[in-house]
């Protein structure tokens, strides 16, 4: 239990929520995730020094802290915690303190959402690549430091992109800045010397932001990040390539991505595409789904500030030929889906709930990294497992997203379910366990593990897991941050 | 001194012929590039290693590591071994020369990923990759450096950074013999998957072993690395004619062109650099300082003296950006060239014709250049000057010669940058923090000022001061310039002046918030910069203590002189 | 102990910054990893001490008294095959003296009495028999028996055909020499030989580091060449060419007589149609550039001038000192000859001309370092195979013998090794 003294102390300068109703909003809303404790309080620190004080108090009171930046509902399980803990809610820290067009960079605090950021950036002729239709309240910081894939793969050079520099607080309460922001000098002094906190590595021989990225709040709490932003296209021509044969689309994707042609791109199967396109209008779900072939690939093309029309023209010619060479046709519309609408849906906040959840109330998402040409193998694995649980192929949504310039690929299987149907929930729990195990055996790499994967993957490479424990001991020696995460 | 039994133990691990402890061999491993920077008596010699071993497998390295965990010796691995960071920091150090580990283990053409051992040189890999339409980022010292080192263990700056990034960010998995002797693979291959990620599952623990700089062998040995590759849409190989030192391409390569862009001011070259990046025109780029251009124009130092003395280059070529444009197709190439030309024009620059200008011509134009402070500014204002320049014709062979020079620098990394040593006998570098393209030029200006007094005293070469060399990365998202200077390795006063410049620049970068210099690694440097950078040095010390409690690895290049080092080996140095 | 010769090279040694380009082909001509390394000792022993850079550092250590002249050092130093590639490689990026440093270190150790016993025996053989192997089964002029060549200096001729000691005592090589003589006679060339008076060119003494023996031999040869009153000396063996043309002047011995290799003269004769290559040869061949016919035969010009300093620390010379890039060797004539043969398919290897890979047979007493030296030759044979050649052609008796030995040792994948003279002779169809 967190002592009243501590709560009172922290409450002097910060907002401390203790009402159960409010605290329930920090619970993970996912019947497939092992139930976690309700936080004992939610602290909204006023500023960074107060946040440091919160950490010191947590050490003193021996309770855990789980940082939260996005608004609810929380469903993946990243904030679940089985120990006594308080939530550190940074969603109200939602400033965009600095933007710089010349160096294509902006700073965001943890509570800034994609909608807010991209509206802001538009005024500066820039944009930040988005994940596939993020929730309205999805924090940009939370998403990017979780390596959530975005839909503009050629703009992602490395898994740490688009995160540039970060400021974070260790579990010891000490503050650290990574990358160029690390110093020497303050941010303002660096900018005076024409630095722009863009370089993500460092200081020196360290790259500690990498350690916080993917750590689900267990290694430090970030207070801001700088982001590499991109030029906003001045003209766009989104198109679609669709068909029943995934192999053709994959070959096309390889051909296009290798020389970095085109812009935003991803592959959805008909279920996933219909889920995405009808999340604001669920009634049309069946109609849309039935209108589609098995797979649909978005292929955006664009021109920017420089010779935009000519750029678009040569790119269109090349992409059209590449599609043709792979037995595909680039079209403006497939079934009920128009390319501009799909691009817009993909880049825009999808609403208060995850678009995956709209059809049946919830959705099991299993995602991992591999290579694009392994996609069909993993689809077969997922389907084979599903058959054992009487889940038909057509109830599995598929999202294939090339990442880091198509050197790797995010593969996601989605099974929508009714969270109130205990039988279905139980069946999906078993399916999740089975398919995750099969996928791991088939060499799927759960880079950002949630759910069953989080329980399984850390057994694969014991040396790596031990190293994570060593780092935890250095960054958070008293195990304050997200205690129990990854069973560390 | 290794005992007979200890030597036997080492020989049993790797085979008798691969352990050397004779004095001549150990001295052959006691000099490196600028190694006098470590020597308190201003000599070239570093500590003499206790032995040199050439292992073949990670398992052998693991056993050698375990040996050093038990004994009063340390390991220091290196791959191609060149810069002084490869040097032993102690007489108790056993060097691991990884030359025998030279296999390109895999090239996944479809996914553009290679897996290599430590002694695979950039040019080894690049030559194989071109056959498959792929390319790899190489660091600017030349194609003879180790890809594993630039990816996992050292620096990663290179001229193709514009389109291939900083090499540390191209790491897709790494195999690591830890200081405990355990062999650990990080990232996707560690979990049994292919080599496509070093990050995860969960936290990116690679953040421990590789930052802006690597650990330079101070925290174990990296034995395999996955490398992110990039496209190459030109010929799979090329033929040359001529002989050393001037090999000339037999013909132009398709979808590839090189351009020498001249700008009258810093503002204009930086503007152009950003715009070229945004338009993704630059497959590679390099800000080549005037003195280096003059050097490239001449065949010997007499000619160089004559040319530089005209003063023309100082005014004409102060802000030159050499750019390679590479298109996936002819259409893309044409679009990029058109964009480049537009950018140069609106930035007030000029594309230099591919012309070999006779040396005598510089004498003719000398008076004109003397009259004006910035003659290029006037020249670029002449109506249709670019069009007029474009009309200048030259012979095919002459064009090929110039194209070749640029191609070897910008694409093939075959120039060997140490050709720049011709003017003096040594080269030092300083500043070189990584952040923005604009900041690169701030660093160049700053270091030019620091060099000035030594230049005026004749202690270092009068290269005009600004020998800032570098380029853009990730299509203008990042930029970098390092401050080079030339000195005489055989003149103690010149060496002393160099040391003083580098030391001053270290403090100057702190005062001016110019980022962490290229040489800011290792104990003393981390101690100097750490307090100004959120005490990262303390965390480095903790990491070292936790992962290498028995000092099995010589860590002078990482956390500082190891516990096992002799007292005299624990003093400071200025690395340049 | 002080070593003034090494002392004078200290500043040159210090210019080496350990880039390791002395071990590999020049970067601009790099083709393939497998065939990119050149230094035979480094490819085999691998340690940096076995490279020009390492040898330089050890020379510096010796000069500064950090190490002693001892067997450990000698074992490394004498393993070098003196192919001279490192010099060319280093000059590619800077003015350097790698070969001079290597040779001076070697000569220093010889003076210290540290040359291997086998080397000393070779020197004794040279002294006793005029050939390094100490062969006495035949006289020096026997190879030319029955050819009716003029005997110099008793008779007069424009050209002295110099067989070389390996050629004249090796039963295969002497056949090539005989063919060379026949070709010249067929072409009407006024040619003579020294007969039994022909001596070893001295190369073994040079590459083993016996400087005094070498100069003594060279002086003696120079005297007999001058006494023959010829316009031109034509060597059959590539190794002799490099010695006569480049090493003699380097050690201050000048004959004033033009020195050509047989291929150079043959090329001229073919061009003038004095020799007609009429017979088609359907052969797939590649050509190996011998070190001493190639890069090592480029004469080193003595530089006389002034060194000055400008811009604080920039040294320059007036006039500019000529740098030896090794490109002035004999590279084109053999190729031109081969390419002029009808039906012959010529293909280049990856390491050619000034950056040719050594056969491993030079440097003196290769059999002492048999594994390493044969490995060098086998690597070369693999390269020849890689480019699709069935015949490895060369123009040096040492290289030919070395390749033949290596080829036999390779078991199931031997390659046919030919002297270029044999091919010309066949194509000329004169016998």
XYZ file of N, CA and C in Angstrom, chain B residues 252-415:
492
model
N 31.597 5.498 -68.720
C 30.699 5.961 -67.666
C 29.792 4.831 -67.232
N 29.384 4.865 -65.984
C 28.469 3.834 -65.502
C 27.030 4.314 -65.676
N 26.143 3.413 -66.053
C 24.756 3.835 -66.278
C 24.068 4.298 -65.002
N 23.162 5.233 -65.165
C 22.331 5.759 -64.063
C 23.159 6.367 -62.945
N 24.315 6.849 -63.279
C 25.210 7.365 -62.253
C 25.940 8.595 -62.792
N 25.945 9.626 -62.002
C 26.680 10.811 -62.417
C 27.283 11.505 -61.212
N 28.370 12.189 -61.428
C 28.956 12.937 -60.318
C 29.012 14.415 -60.686
N 28.786 15.229 -59.692
C 28.701 16.661 -59.915
C 29.530 17.386 -58.865
N 30.262 18.368 -59.329
C 31.049 19.182 -58.398
C 30.346 20.527 -58.292
N 29.809 20.795 -57.125
C 29.001 21.991 -56.927
C 29.798 23.016 -56.130
N 29.821 24.225 -56.637
C 30.572 25.287 -55.947
C 29.605 26.360 -55.482
N 29.834 26.822 -54.281
C 28.948 27.847 -53.722
C 29.787 28.988 -53.165
N 29.242 30.186 -53.262
C 30.010 31.341 -52.758
C 30.029 31.449 -51.241
N 29.110 30.812 -50.531
C 29.086 31.019 -49.078
C 28.637 29.771 -48.349
N 28.889 29.805 -47.073
C 28.486 28.709 -46.189
C 26.959 28.550 -46.202
N 26.271 29.678 -46.191
C 24.806 29.616 -46.170
C 24.293 28.904 -47.411
N 24.932 29.192 -48.526
C 24.436 28.609 -49.776
C 24.740 27.116 -49.878
N 25.911 26.724 -49.432
C 26.220 25.279 -49.520
C 25.334 24.499 -48.541
N 25.078 25.082 -47.399
C 24.223 24.342 -46.454
C 22.788 24.290 -46.969
N 22.319 25.395 -47.499
C 20.967 25.376 -48.077
C 20.860 24.260 -49.121
N 21.834 24.231 -49.994
C 21.798 23.240 -51.075
C 21.850 21.822 -50.510
N 22.669 21.621 -49.494
C 22.772 20.285 -48.893
C 21.431 19.806 -48.367
N 20.744 20.682 -47.688
C 19.424 20.295 -47.171
C 18.449 19.991 -48.306
N 18.474 20.850 -49.300
C 17.508 20.678 -50.398
C 17.795 19.414 -51.211
N 19.066 19.147 -51.415
C 19.414 17.923 -52.152
C 18.923 16.699 -51.384
N 19.063 16.759 -50.069
C 18.593 15.654 -49.244
C 17.091 15.502 -49.331
N 16.397 16.610 -49.244
C 14.928 16.538 -49.292
C 14.451 15.988 -50.627
N 15.177 16.314 -51.680
C 14.798 15.792 -52.994
C 15.363 14.386 -53.223
N 16.140 13.916 -52.284
C 16.755 12.584 -52.354
C 17.596 12.419 -53.620
N 18.281 13.493 -53.960
C 19.128 13.479 -55.158
C 20.482 12.853 -54.895
N 20.901 12.881 -53.653
C 22.306 12.579 -53.371
C 22.506 11.139 -52.906
N 22.998 10.332 -53.781
C 23.374 8.956 -53.399
C 24.544 9.035 -52.425
N 25.424 9.966 -52.694
C 26.499 10.241 -51.750
C 26.909 11.687 -51.941
N 27.479 12.258 -50.910
C 27.986 13.617 -51.053
C 29.162 13.833 -50.113
N 29.956 14.798 -50.459
C 31.148 15.055 -49.663
C 31.537 16.511 -49.790
N 31.586 17.165 -48.647
C 32.077 18.540 -48.653
C 33.593 18.454 -48.691
N 34.111 18.832 -49.831
C 35.544 18.706 -50.006
C 36.190 20.079 -49.848
N 37.038 20.229 -48.828
C 37.649 21.540 -48.629
C 38.617 21.905 -49.745
N 38.835 23.202 -49.860
C 39.608 23.726 -50.991
C 40.988 23.083 -51.114
N 41.649 22.897 -49.990
C 43.015 22.377 -50.066
C 43.038 20.962 -50.639
N 42.050 20.169 -50.238
C 41.991 18.799 -50.767
C 41.699 18.802 -52.264
N 40.900 19.761 -52.683
C 40.617 19.834 -54.133
C 41.898 20.200 -54.882
N 42.600 21.154 -54.318
C 43.876 21.547 -54.948
C 44.821 20.352 -54.987
N 44.802 19.578 -53.915
C 45.656 18.393 -53.848
C 45.277 17.406 -54.950
N 43.989 17.240 -55.129
C 43.511 16.315 -56.161
C 43.809 16.792 -57.561
N 43.962 18.097 -57.731
C 44.233 18.669 -59.039
C 45.685 18.468 -59.462
N 46.525 18.124 -58.518
C 47.964 18.116 -58.791
C 48.563 16.731 -58.592
N 49.709 16.535 -59.222
C 50.362 15.230 -59.134
C 51.496 15.190 -58.127
N 51.982 16.354 -57.735
C 53.071 16.363 -56.755
C 53.022 17.658 -55.965
N 53.813 17.710 -54.920
C 53.726 18.852 -54.023
C 54.272 20.142 -54.633
N 55.118 20.005 -55.616
C 55.603 21.215 -56.291
C 54.431 21.875 -57.019
N 53.688 21.051 -57.735
C 52.512 21.591 -58.425
C 51.508 22.140 -57.420
N 51.362 21.405 -56.336
C 50.410 21.831 -55.303
C 50.819 23.196 -54.742
N 52.100 23.343 -54.530
C 52.609 24.610 -54.006
C 52.282 25.738 -54.993
N 52.539 25.452 -56.270
C 52.294 26.487 -57.278
C 50.811 26.849 -57.351
N 49.983 25.824 -57.303
C 48.546 26.050 -57.433
C 47.987 26.777 -56.213
N 48.336 26.290 -55.052
C 47.785 26.861 -53.810
C 48.280 28.294 -53.623
N 49.488 28.541 -54.099
C 50.051 29.877 -53.947
C 49.322 30.918 -54.789
N 48.613 30.481 -55.809
C 47.873 31.463 -56.612
C 46.736 32.081 -55.799
N 46.309 31.380 -54.776
C 45.220 31.902 -53.943
C 43.849 31.723 -54.573
N 43.811 31.134 -55.763
C 42.539 30.991 -56.472
C 41.630 29.989 -55.761
N 42.214 28.864 -55.396
C 41.385 27.813 -54.784
C 40.761 28.267 -53.471
N 41.534 29.042 -52.714
C 41.022 29.488 -51.424
C 39.714 30.255 -51.601
N 39.615 30.979 -52.719
C 38.413 31.786 -52.930
C 37.357 31.054 -53.766
N 37.832 30.266 -54.674
C 36.909 29.614 -55.615
C 36.284 28.354 -55.020
N 37.066 27.640 -54.270
C 36.622 26.292 -53.878
C 36.424 26.150 -52.377
N 36.116 27.239 -51.718
C 35.959 27.152 -50.261
C 34.751 26.302 -49.899
N 33.695 26.448 -50.672
C 32.481 25.684 -50.346
C 32.093 24.802 -51.542
N 32.705 23.687 -51.582
C 32.439 22.748 -52.683
C 31.786 21.489 -52.131
N 30.750 21.095 -52.803
C 30.076 19.846 -52.434
C 30.124 18.924 -53.648
N 30.745 17.771 -53.486
C 30.733 16.811 -54.588
C 29.571 15.851 -54.338
N 28.849 15.587 -55.376
C 27.617 14.804 -55.214
C 27.560 13.705 -56.257
N 27.180 12.536 -55.821
C 26.890 11.463 -56.774
C 25.385 11.308 -56.869
N 24.884 11.351 -58.084
C 23.461 11.115 -58.319
C 23.326 9.729 -58.925
N 22.409 8.961 -58.379
C 22.229 7.590 -58.857
C 20.740 7.310 -58.969
N 20.326 6.870 -60.129
C 18.904 6.611 -60.326
C 18.625 5.136 -60.471
N 17.446 4.769 -60.052
C 17.014 3.386 -60.248
C 16.854 3.098 -61.733
N 16.433 4.108 -62.437
C 16.213 3.970 -63.884
C 16.702 5.253 -64.545
N 16.683 5.222 -65.834
C 17.108 6.419 -66.557
C 16.189 7.592 -66.216
N 14.904 7.283 -66.134
C 13.941 8.352 -65.839
C 14.189 8.945 -64.457
N 14.423 8.071 -63.514
C 14.650 8.573 -62.161
C 15.951 9.386 -62.115
N 16.932 8.879 -62.809
C 18.213 9.599 -62.845
C 18.021 10.993 -63.429
N 17.280 11.039 -64.509
C 17.067 12.334 -65.164
C 16.312 13.301 -64.255
N 15.333 12.764 -63.542
C 14.581 13.626 -62.621
C 15.521 14.171 -61.540
N 16.357 13.320 -61.036
C 17.254 13.738 -59.948
C 18.262 14.782 -60.427
N 18.758 14.574 -61.634
C 19.716 15.551 -62.171
C 19.028 16.897 -62.377
N 17.816 16.829 -62.852
C 17.063 18.067 -63.077
C 16.842 18.773 -61.734
N 16.462 17.999 -60.738
C 16.247 18.575 -59.407
C 17.547 19.164 -58.871
N 18.626 18.447 -59.052
C 19.928 18.941 -58.568
C 20.268 20.273 -59.225
N 20.069 20.326 -60.517
C 20.417 21.565 -61.229
C 19.557 22.732 -60.734
N 18.301 22.433 -60.516
C 17.401 23.479 -60.015
C 17.851 23.962 -58.638
N 18.229 23.015 -57.801
C 18.666 23.363 -56.441
C 19.929 24.209 -56.468
N 20.861 23.805 -57.305
C 22.119 24.549 -57.379
C 21.844 25.972 -57.835
N 20.981 26.090 -58.808
C 20.667 27.415 -59.346
C 20.015 28.289 -58.274
N 19.011 27.746 -57.606
C 18.313 28.596 -56.636
C 19.155 28.847 -55.383
N 20.162 28.007 -55.180
C 21.053 28.250 -54.042
C 22.215 29.156 -54.429
N 22.241 29.592 -55.663
C 23.305 30.496 -56.093
C 24.641 29.810 -56.307
N 24.606 28.548 -56.636
C 25.848 27.806 -56.862
C 26.123 27.590 -58.329
N 27.161 26.866 -58.582
C 27.577 26.593 -59.957
C 28.057 25.152 -60.045
N 27.615 24.464 -61.093
C 28.124 23.114 -61.311
C 29.388 23.224 -62.148
N 30.461 22.754 -61.574
C 31.755 22.860 -62.258
C 31.778 21.906 -63.451
N 32.251 22.364 -64.586
C 32.320 21.429 -65.712
C 33.383 20.368 -65.457
N 33.179 19.212 -66.032
C 34.157 18.129 -65.887
C 35.345 18.425 -66.799
N 36.120 19.392 -66.381
C 37.229 19.888 -67.200
C 38.503 19.855 -66.392
N 39.556 19.396 -66.980
C 40.856 19.527 -66.329
C 41.410 20.890 -66.719
N 41.536 21.748 -65.748
C 42.000 23.102 -66.050
C 43.525 23.123 -65.947
N 44.201 23.602 -66.992
C 45.668 23.627 -66.921
C 46.132 24.531 -65.781
N 47.216 24.123 -65.148
C 47.709 24.869 -63.999
C 48.007 26.322 -64.369
N 48.480 26.503 -65.592
C 48.845 27.851 -66.018
C 47.649 28.794 -65.989
N 46.479 28.224 -66.202
C 45.269 29.052 -66.227
C 45.046 29.748 -64.891
N 45.461 29.092 -63.833
C 45.254 29.692 -62.512
C 46.126 30.926 -62.322
N 47.279 30.905 -62.934
C 48.133 32.082 -62.857
C 47.502 33.249 -63.604
N 46.830 32.910 -64.707
C 46.201 33.959 -65.504
C 45.066 34.635 -64.731
N 44.263 33.803 -64.060
C 43.087 34.389 -63.387
C 43.433 34.938 -61.991
N 44.654 34.686 -61.565
C 45.055 35.085 -60.215
C 44.758 36.574 -59.910
N 45.129 37.482 -60.812
C 44.877 38.902 -60.487
C 43.394 39.193 -60.249
N 42.553 38.572 -61.061
C 41.116 38.787 -60.906
C 40.661 38.334 -59.523
N 41.141 37.178 -59.138
C 40.728 36.632 -57.848
C 41.271 37.464 -56.689
N 42.416 38.095 -56.917
C 42.990 38.934 -55.862
C 42.160 40.188 -55.642
N 41.538 40.652 -56.722
C 40.792 41.910 -56.657
C 39.542 41.811 -55.788
N 38.962 40.644 -55.770
C 37.659 40.516 -55.114
C 37.724 39.562 -53.922
N 36.930 39.943 -52.934
C 36.903 39.113 -51.729
C 36.247 37.761 -52.019
N 35.143 37.833 -52.773
C 34.426 36.600 -53.082
C 34.098 36.560 -54.570
N 35.103 36.263 -55.383
C 34.865 36.304 -56.838
C 33.787 35.341 -57.312
N 33.640 34.236 -56.611
C 32.620 33.277 -57.048
C 31.220 33.883 -56.953
N 31.061 34.754 -55.973
C 29.771 35.425 -55.827
C 29.462 36.242 -57.083
N 30.486 36.888 -57.600
C 30.295 37.668 -58.825
C 30.066 36.755 -60.019
N 30.871 35.725 -60.070
C 30.770 34.800 -61.219
C 29.372 34.199 -61.297
N 28.850 33.797 -60.165
C 27.539 33.129 -60.188
C 26.423 34.105 -60.557
N 26.745 35.398 -60.498
C 25.706 36.383 -60.864
C 25.705 36.689 -62.370
N 26.683 36.201 -63.075
C 26.716 36.426 -64.530
C 25.525 35.701 -65.150
N 24.746 36.417 -65.956
C 23.579 35.754 -66.561
C 23.986 34.516 -67.372
N 23.224 33.506 -67.220
C 23.410 32.238 -67.959
C 24.794 31.605 -67.730
N 25.375 31.890 -66.598
C 26.726 31.367 -66.365
C 26.735 29.828 -66.356
N 25.675 29.260 -65.775
C 25.643 27.794 -65.750
C 25.516 27.231 -67.160
N 24.670 27.886 -67.929
C 24.467 27.414 -69.307
C 25.780 27.532 -70.101
N 26.467 28.643 -69.869
C 27.745 28.845 -70.566
C 28.743 27.763 -70.126
N 28.773 27.558 -68.833
C 29.685 26.536 -68.290
C 29.356 25.161 -68.844
N 28.071 24.879 -68.941
C 27.652 23.565 -69.440
C 28.097 23.330 -70.878
N 28.287 24.425 -71.596
C 28.654 24.277 -73.013
C 30.138 23.948 -73.203
N 30.900 24.127 -72.148
C 32.343 23.845 -72.265
C 32.556 22.364 -72.528
N 33.227 22.089 -73.586
C 33.422 20.693 -73.984
C 34.823 20.219 -73.586
N 34.915 18.963 -73.379
C 36.216 18.407 -73.057
C 36.326 17.033 -73.708
N 37.524 16.514 -73.749
C 37.690 15.215 -74.402
C 37.085 14.123 -73.524
N 36.715 13.049 -74.168
C 36.102 11.917 -73.465
C 37.047 11.398 -72.387
N 38.318 11.281 -72.739
C 39.291 10.733 -71.788
C 39.437 11.647 -70.572
N 39.439 12.948 -70.819
C 39.585 13.896 -69.723
C 38.379 13.825 -68.792
N 37.220 13.747 -69.418
C 35.990 13.642 -68.621
C 36.008 12.363 -67.794
N 36.453 11.287 -68.447
C 36.505 10.000 -67.734
C 37.476 10.063 -66.546
N 38.561 10.775 -66.737
C 39.555 10.886 -65.666
C 38.944 11.562 -64.446
N 38.256 12.660 -64.696
C 37.650 13.378 -63.577
C 36.506 12.586 -62.963
N 35.739 11.960 -63.836
C 34.643 11.124 -63.355
C 35.188 10.004 -62.462
N 36.301 9.433 -62.913
C 36.904 8.336 -62.162
C 37.312 8.787 -60.770
N 37.974 9.917 -60.712
C 38.415 10.425 -59.402
C 37.213 10.554 -58.473
N 36.174 11.185 -58.975
C 34.986 11.391 -58.141
C 34.309 10.058 -57.806
N 34.261 9.178 -58.768
C 33.631 7.862 -58.559
C 34.362 7.081 -57.465
N 35.685 7.113 -57.520
C 36.453 6.369 -56.516
C 36.275 6.963 -55.112
N 36.054 8.253 -55.062
C 35.827 8.875 -53.751
C 34.400 8.644 -53.288
N 33.457 8.939 -54.148
C 32.058 9.019 -53.721
C 31.333 7.691 -53.680
N 31.795 6.730 -54.441
C 31.040 5.490 -54.557
C 31.855 4.261 -54.171
N 33.073 4.207 -54.652
C 33.840 2.972 -54.501
C 34.753 2.998 -53.271
N 34.932 4.148 -52.694
C 35.787 4.291 -51.501
C 37.186 3.737 -51.805
N 37.621 3.988 -53.016
C 38.872 3.390 -53.476
C 39.982 4.419 -53.583
N 39.668 5.634 -53.237
C 40.683 6.674 -53.365
C 41.768 6.478 -52.328
